[in-house]
Coordinates of C-alpha atoms and ligand atoms in Angstrom, one line a residue:
A1 CA 224.6 -87.5 104.0
H2 CA 220.9 -88.3 103.3
A3 CA 219.7 -86.0 105.6
T4 CA 221.9 -83.3 104.0
L5 CA 220.2 -84.2 100.8
L6 CA 216.8 -84.0 101.6
R7 CA 217.4 -80.8 103.5
V8 CA 219.0 -79.1 100.4
D9 CA 215.9 -80.4 98.3
S10 CA 213.3 -79.3 100.7
L11 CA 215.1 -75.7 100.4
M12 CA 215.9 -75.5 96.7
T13 CA 213.0 -77.7 94.9
N14 CA 210.7 -76.0 92.6
W15 CA 208.5 -79.2 92.4
T16 CA 206.7 -78.1 95.6
S17 CA 204.9 -75.3 97.1
T18 CA 206.6 -75.4 100.7
S19 CA 210.3 -74.8 99.8
E20 CA 212.5 -71.6 100.6
V21 CA 212.6 -70.9 96.7
A22 CA 208.6 -71.5 96.4
R23 CA 208.4 -68.8 99.1
I24 CA 211.0 -66.4 97.6
N25 CA 209.1 -66.8 94.1
R26 CA 205.7 -65.6 95.8
V27 CA 207.1 -62.7 97.9
A28 CA 210.4 -61.3 96.4
G29 CA 208.7 -59.3 93.5
R30 CA 206.5 -57.7 95.7
E31 CA 209.1 -56.9 98.9
T32 CA 212.7 -57.5 99.8
T33 CA 213.2 -60.7 101.7
V34 CA 215.8 -62.3 103.8
V35 CA 216.6 -65.6 102.4
Q36 CA 217.9 -68.6 104.1
P37 CA 221.6 -69.0 104.5
E38 CA 222.2 -72.2 102.5
V39 CA 219.9 -70.5 99.7
A40 CA 222.0 -67.2 100.0
T41 CA 225.3 -69.3 99.1
V42 CA 223.7 -70.9 96.1
L43 CA 222.1 -67.5 95.2
D44 CA 225.3 -65.9 95.1
Y45 CA 227.2 -68.5 93.4
S46 CA 224.5 -68.5 90.6
L47 CA 224.7 -64.7 90.1
R48 CA 228.4 -65.1 89.9
V49 CA 228.2 -67.9 87.0
W50 CA 225.5 -65.7 85.3
R51 CA 228.2 -62.7 85.2
E52 CA 230.9 -64.8 84.3
S53 CA 229.2 -66.5 81.6
D54 CA 227.8 -63.5 80.2
G55 CA 224.0 -64.6 80.9
A56 CA 224.3 -68.0 79.6
F57 CA 223.5 -69.4 83.0
D58 CA 220.5 -67.5 84.4
I59 CA 218.3 -68.7 87.3
T60 CA 215.7 -66.4 85.7
V61 CA 214.4 -68.6 83.3
E62 CA 211.9 -70.2 85.6
P63 CA 208.9 -68.9 83.7
L64 CA 210.3 -70.5 80.5
V65 CA 211.0 -73.8 82.0
R66 CA 207.6 -74.0 83.4
L67 CA 206.0 -73.1 80.2
W68 CA 207.5 -76.1 78.4
G69 CA 206.0 -78.4 81.1
F70 CA 209.5 -78.9 82.7
L71 CA 208.9 -78.4 86.1
G72 CA 205.9 -80.9 86.8
G73 CA 204.1 -80.7 83.2
P74 CA 202.2 -81.0 81.1
R75 CA 205.3 -81.2 78.4
R76 CA 204.1 -79.1 75.5
V77 CA 205.4 -76.6 72.7
P78 CA 204.2 -73.2 73.5
S79 CA 203.1 -70.7 71.2
D80 CA 205.5 -67.8 70.1
D81 CA 203.2 -65.6 72.2
E82 CA 203.3 -67.4 75.1
I83 CA 207.3 -67.5 74.7
V84 CA 207.5 -63.9 74.3
T85 CA 205.5 -63.1 77.5
A86 CA 207.2 -65.3 79.6
F87 CA 210.5 -64.0 78.2
R88 CA 209.8 -60.6 79.5
H89 CA 210.3 -61.5 83.0
V90 CA 213.8 -63.4 82.3
G91 CA 216.9 -62.0 83.1
G92 CA 219.7 -62.0 85.7
R93 CA 219.6 -58.1 86.0
K94 CA 216.0 -58.3 87.3
V95 CA 217.3 -59.7 90.7
H96 CA 219.2 -57.8 93.4
F97 CA 220.4 -59.9 96.1
D98 CA 222.9 -58.6 99.1
P99 CA 225.1 -61.7 100.0
A100 CA 226.1 -59.8 103.3
T101 CA 222.6 -58.9 104.5
R102 CA 220.9 -61.9 102.4
R103 CA 218.2 -59.3 101.6
L104 CA 216.5 -60.1 98.1
S105 CA 214.0 -58.4 95.7
F106 CA 212.9 -59.0 92.2
D107 CA 212.1 -56.1 89.8
D108 CA 208.6 -57.6 89.0
P109 CA 206.0 -59.7 90.7
Q110 CA 206.3 -62.3 87.7
V111 CA 210.0 -62.9 88.0
R112 CA 211.0 -66.6 89.3
I113 CA 214.0 -68.2 90.0
D114 CA 214.8 -71.7 89.4
L115 CA 218.1 -73.7 91.1
G116 CA 217.6 -76.9 89.2
G117 CA 220.7 -76.3 87.5
I118 CA 222.8 -75.8 90.1
A119 CA 221.5 -77.0 93.7
K120 CA 222.1 -80.6 93.0
G121 CA 226.0 -79.8 92.8
Y122 CA 225.7 -77.7 95.9
A123 CA 223.9 -80.6 97.6
V124 CA 226.7 -83.2 96.6
D125 CA 229.4 -80.7 98.0
V126 CA 227.5 -80.6 101.4
A127 CA 226.4 -84.5 101.8
A128 CA 230.3 -85.1 101.0
E129 CA 231.3 -82.6 103.7
T130 CA 229.3 -84.3 105.9
L131 CA 230.9 -87.7 105.3
R132 CA 234.3 -86.1 105.6
A133 CA 233.1 -84.6 108.8
H134 CA 232.1 -88.0 110.2
G135 CA 235.6 -89.6 109.1
V136 CA 234.9 -91.1 105.8
R137 CA 238.1 -91.1 103.8
N138 CA 237.1 -92.8 100.4
G139 CA 233.7 -92.7 98.9
L140 CA 231.6 -91.6 96.3
V141 CA 228.6 -89.1 96.6
D142 CA 226.2 -89.5 93.0
L143 CA 223.2 -87.5 92.8
S144 CA 221.6 -88.5 89.3
G145 CA 224.9 -87.4 87.4
N146 CA 226.3 -85.0 89.8
M147 CA 229.1 -86.6 91.9
F148 CA 232.0 -85.8 94.1
A149 CA 234.6 -88.5 94.6
I150 CA 236.4 -88.6 98.0
G151 CA 239.8 -90.2 98.3
S152 CA 239.7 -93.5 96.2
P153 CA 238.3 -96.9 96.3
P154 CA 241.2 -99.3 97.8
G155 CA 244.0 -100.0 95.7
A156 CA 243.0 -97.6 93.0
A157 CA 244.3 -94.1 92.2
G158 CA 240.7 -92.6 91.8
W159 CA 237.0 -93.4 91.2
R160 CA 236.5 -94.2 87.7
I161 CA 233.4 -92.5 86.4
G162 CA 231.7 -93.2 83.1
I163 CA 230.6 -90.7 80.7
R164 CA 227.3 -91.9 79.4
D165 CA 226.7 -92.5 75.9
P166 CA 224.1 -89.5 75.1
R167 CA 222.7 -91.5 72.4
D168 CA 222.6 -94.7 74.2
R169 CA 224.4 -97.2 71.6
I170 CA 226.5 -98.3 74.7
P171 CA 226.8 -97.5 78.3
Y172 CA 229.8 -95.7 78.4
L173 CA 231.7 -93.4 75.7
A174 CA 234.7 -93.3 78.1
R175 CA 236.1 -93.4 81.7
L176 CA 237.7 -90.6 83.8
A177 CA 239.4 -91.3 87.2
I178 CA 238.7 -88.8 89.6
R179 CA 239.9 -87.9 93.3
G180 CA 238.8 -85.1 95.7
E181 CA 236.7 -83.4 92.8
G182 CA 233.3 -83.4 91.4
I183 CA 231.9 -84.3 87.8
S184 CA 228.7 -83.4 86.4
T185 CA 226.7 -83.6 83.0
S186 CA 224.6 -81.7 81.2
G187 CA 222.6 -82.5 78.3
Q188 CA 218.8 -82.5 76.5
Y189 CA 218.8 -86.2 75.9
E190 CA 217.0 -86.9 79.3
Q191 CA 214.6 -84.2 79.6
F192 CA 213.1 -83.4 76.2
I193 CA 209.7 -83.0 74.0
A194 CA 209.8 -84.5 70.8
A195 CA 207.8 -82.5 68.5
N196 CA 207.4 -81.2 64.9
G197 CA 210.4 -83.5 64.0
R198 CA 212.8 -82.3 66.4
T199 CA 213.2 -82.1 69.9
Y200 CA 213.1 -79.5 72.8
G201 CA 215.1 -79.9 75.9
H202 CA 215.1 -78.5 79.2
I203 CA 217.9 -76.3 79.0
M204 CA 216.9 -72.6 77.9
D205 CA 219.0 -70.0 76.2
P206 CA 218.5 -67.1 78.4
R207 CA 219.0 -64.8 75.5
T208 CA 216.6 -66.0 73.1
G209 CA 213.7 -67.7 75.4
W210 CA 214.2 -70.8 73.2
P211 CA 215.5 -74.3 74.5
V212 CA 219.0 -74.8 73.4
Q213 CA 220.0 -76.7 70.2
G214 CA 223.9 -77.9 69.5
L215 CA 225.7 -79.8 71.5
I216 CA 224.4 -83.2 72.7
A217 CA 226.1 -83.2 76.1
V218 CA 228.9 -81.2 78.3
T219 CA 230.8 -82.7 81.3
V220 CA 232.5 -80.8 83.9
V221 CA 235.1 -81.8 86.3
S222 CA 236.6 -79.5 89.0
P223 CA 237.3 -79.8 93.0
S224 CA 233.8 -78.4 93.7
A225 CA 230.5 -80.2 92.9
M226 CA 228.5 -76.9 92.5
E227 CA 231.1 -75.5 90.2
C228 CA 230.7 -78.6 88.0
D229 CA 226.8 -78.0 88.0
G230 CA 227.0 -74.4 87.9
W231 CA 229.3 -74.7 84.8
D232 CA 227.7 -77.4 82.8
T233 CA 224.9 -75.5 81.8
P234 CA 226.3 -72.4 80.4
L235 CA 228.7 -74.3 78.7
F236 CA 226.0 -76.3 77.0
V237 CA 224.3 -72.9 76.2
M238 CA 227.2 -71.4 74.6
G239 CA 227.6 -74.1 72.2
L240 CA 231.1 -75.4 70.7
E241 CA 233.0 -72.7 70.3
G242 CA 231.9 -70.5 73.0
G243 CA 231.9 -73.2 75.6
K244 CA 235.6 -74.5 74.8
R245 CA 236.8 -70.8 75.1
R246 CA 235.2 -70.3 78.1
A247 CA 235.9 -73.6 79.5
K248 CA 239.7 -72.8 78.7
S249 CA 239.5 -69.6 80.8
V250 CA 238.1 -70.8 84.0
P251 CA 240.8 -71.8 86.4
G252 CA 240.5 -75.5 87.8
L253 CA 237.7 -76.3 85.6
S254 CA 238.1 -78.9 82.6
A255 CA 235.2 -79.8 80.2
I256 CA 234.0 -82.2 77.6
L257 CA 231.8 -81.3 75.2
I258 CA 230.2 -83.4 72.6
Q259 CA 229.2 -82.3 69.2
P260 CA 226.8 -84.1 67.2
G261 CA 228.4 -85.3 63.7
T262 CA 226.4 -84.8 60.3
G263 CA 227.0 -88.5 59.6
S264 CA 227.3 -91.3 62.3
V265 CA 230.2 -90.1 64.1
D266 CA 229.9 -87.7 66.8
T267 CA 233.4 -85.7 68.1
M268 CA 234.2 -85.5 71.9
W269 CA 236.2 -82.4 72.5
V270 CA 238.2 -83.3 75.4
E271 CA 240.2 -79.9 77.1
E272 CA 244.1 -80.8 77.4
T273 CA 243.9 -80.9 81.3
L274 CA 242.1 -84.3 81.1
R275 CA 244.2 -85.7 77.8
D276 CA 245.9 -88.1 80.3
R277 CA 242.9 -89.2 82.4
L278 CA 240.2 -89.9 79.8
I279 CA 239.8 -93.6 78.4
L280 CA 237.8 -94.0 75.7
E281 CA 235.9 -97.4 75.3
P282 CA 236.9 -99.4 72.8
A283 CA 233.6 -99.9 71.5
A284 CA 233.1 -96.4 70.9
Q285 CA 235.6 -95.9 68.4
S286 CA 233.4 -96.6 65.5
F287 CA 231.4 -93.5 66.3
I288 CA 233.4 -91.1 68.3
Q289 CA 236.3 -89.1 67.5
V290 CA 238.1 -87.4 70.1
R291 CA 240.0 -83.9 69.5
Y292 CA 241.7 -81.9 72.2
F293 CA 241.4 -78.1 72.7
Ligands
ADP301 P1 220.3 -81.8 84.8 O1 219.2 -81.1 85.9 O2 219.8 -82.8 83.8 O3 221.3 -82.6 86.0 P2 221.5 -79.4 84.5 O4 222.4 -79.2 85.3 O5 222.2 -78.6 83.2 O6 221.2 -80.6 84.2 O7 219.9 -78.2 84.7 C1 219.1 -78.2 83.9 C2 218.2 -77.3 84.8 O8 218.4 -76.4 84.9 C3 216.7 -77.2 83.9 O9 215.8 -78.1 84.2 C4 216.1 -75.9 84.5 O10 215.5 -76.3 85.9 C5 217.4 -75.2 84.6 N1 217.9 -74.3 83.5 C6 217.4 -74.5 82.4 N2 218.1 -73.7 81.2 C7 219.0 -73.1 82.3 C8 219.8 -71.8 82.1 N3 220.1 -71.4 80.8 N4 220.4 -71.3 83.4 C9 220.4 -72.0 84.4 N5 219.5 -72.6 84.7 C10 218.6 -73.3 83.5
MG302 MG1 224.0 -77.5 85.7

């Protein structure tokens, strides 16, 4: 399982110049290139989520993510001009990919892809598959917040996963038992820049070119960790109303959206499908109200 994680990382990371994604970013804007099978799987799924999220999930945000310094820094607030310039090369329709032949090309040499919003989910799925193939019946794969639960701990109905408090008042806001499912969370509270009295996070709105504001965190539960990671980011981008609507319309996927309150009470919006499984921590009751959708 560990070897699997290392392999996926060495193919898909944007933090080195030696990964398959780094190679793609050097060549695909100049010529058509055939990509490695695992990258093809993630690319194909990414483009599907791009279409199904009306562009809220878009792997071509790389120039923006890099501009703000979220791909190895230094972190800073760019000028409007820099954002406009980077934004010209952003857009899923600039990517041409044929999953059957694995042939890929970009519209222009400055288009770049970033699989950071989905690759961890894929890695978790294949690590879990590896464990199952080796006879593991019960286990939890956890790659910094992207998880998959195989079976359950002895004597329990599922793995109890804590939903972190994005404001860090207490360790967990709530707990949720999962079994044969993935879970992942997206938010701006871990990777951000504080400047001009506000914070700018690492999730970009591919329709404006700016970091997304609005929700505090989005958690997704589904039978696939890649689906969880693929959808947590666009639901975050869509915001409360759009995110709730889309979460309900994707079959087999359930979401929890945390909306900041104007006072000291935030709202946790929990999809009906999770109602019976989510247990709010007693200590969270004074600053979290739960609503179902
Ligand atoms: P985390 O990496 O914290 O688990 P996410 O799954 O939300 O959280 O991934 C965030 C990463 O996704 C960013 O660091 C960036 O690499 C990439 N990204 C940012 N905005 C978008 C977007 N709108 N669509 C696709 N990927 C994005
Ligand atoms: Mg994600």
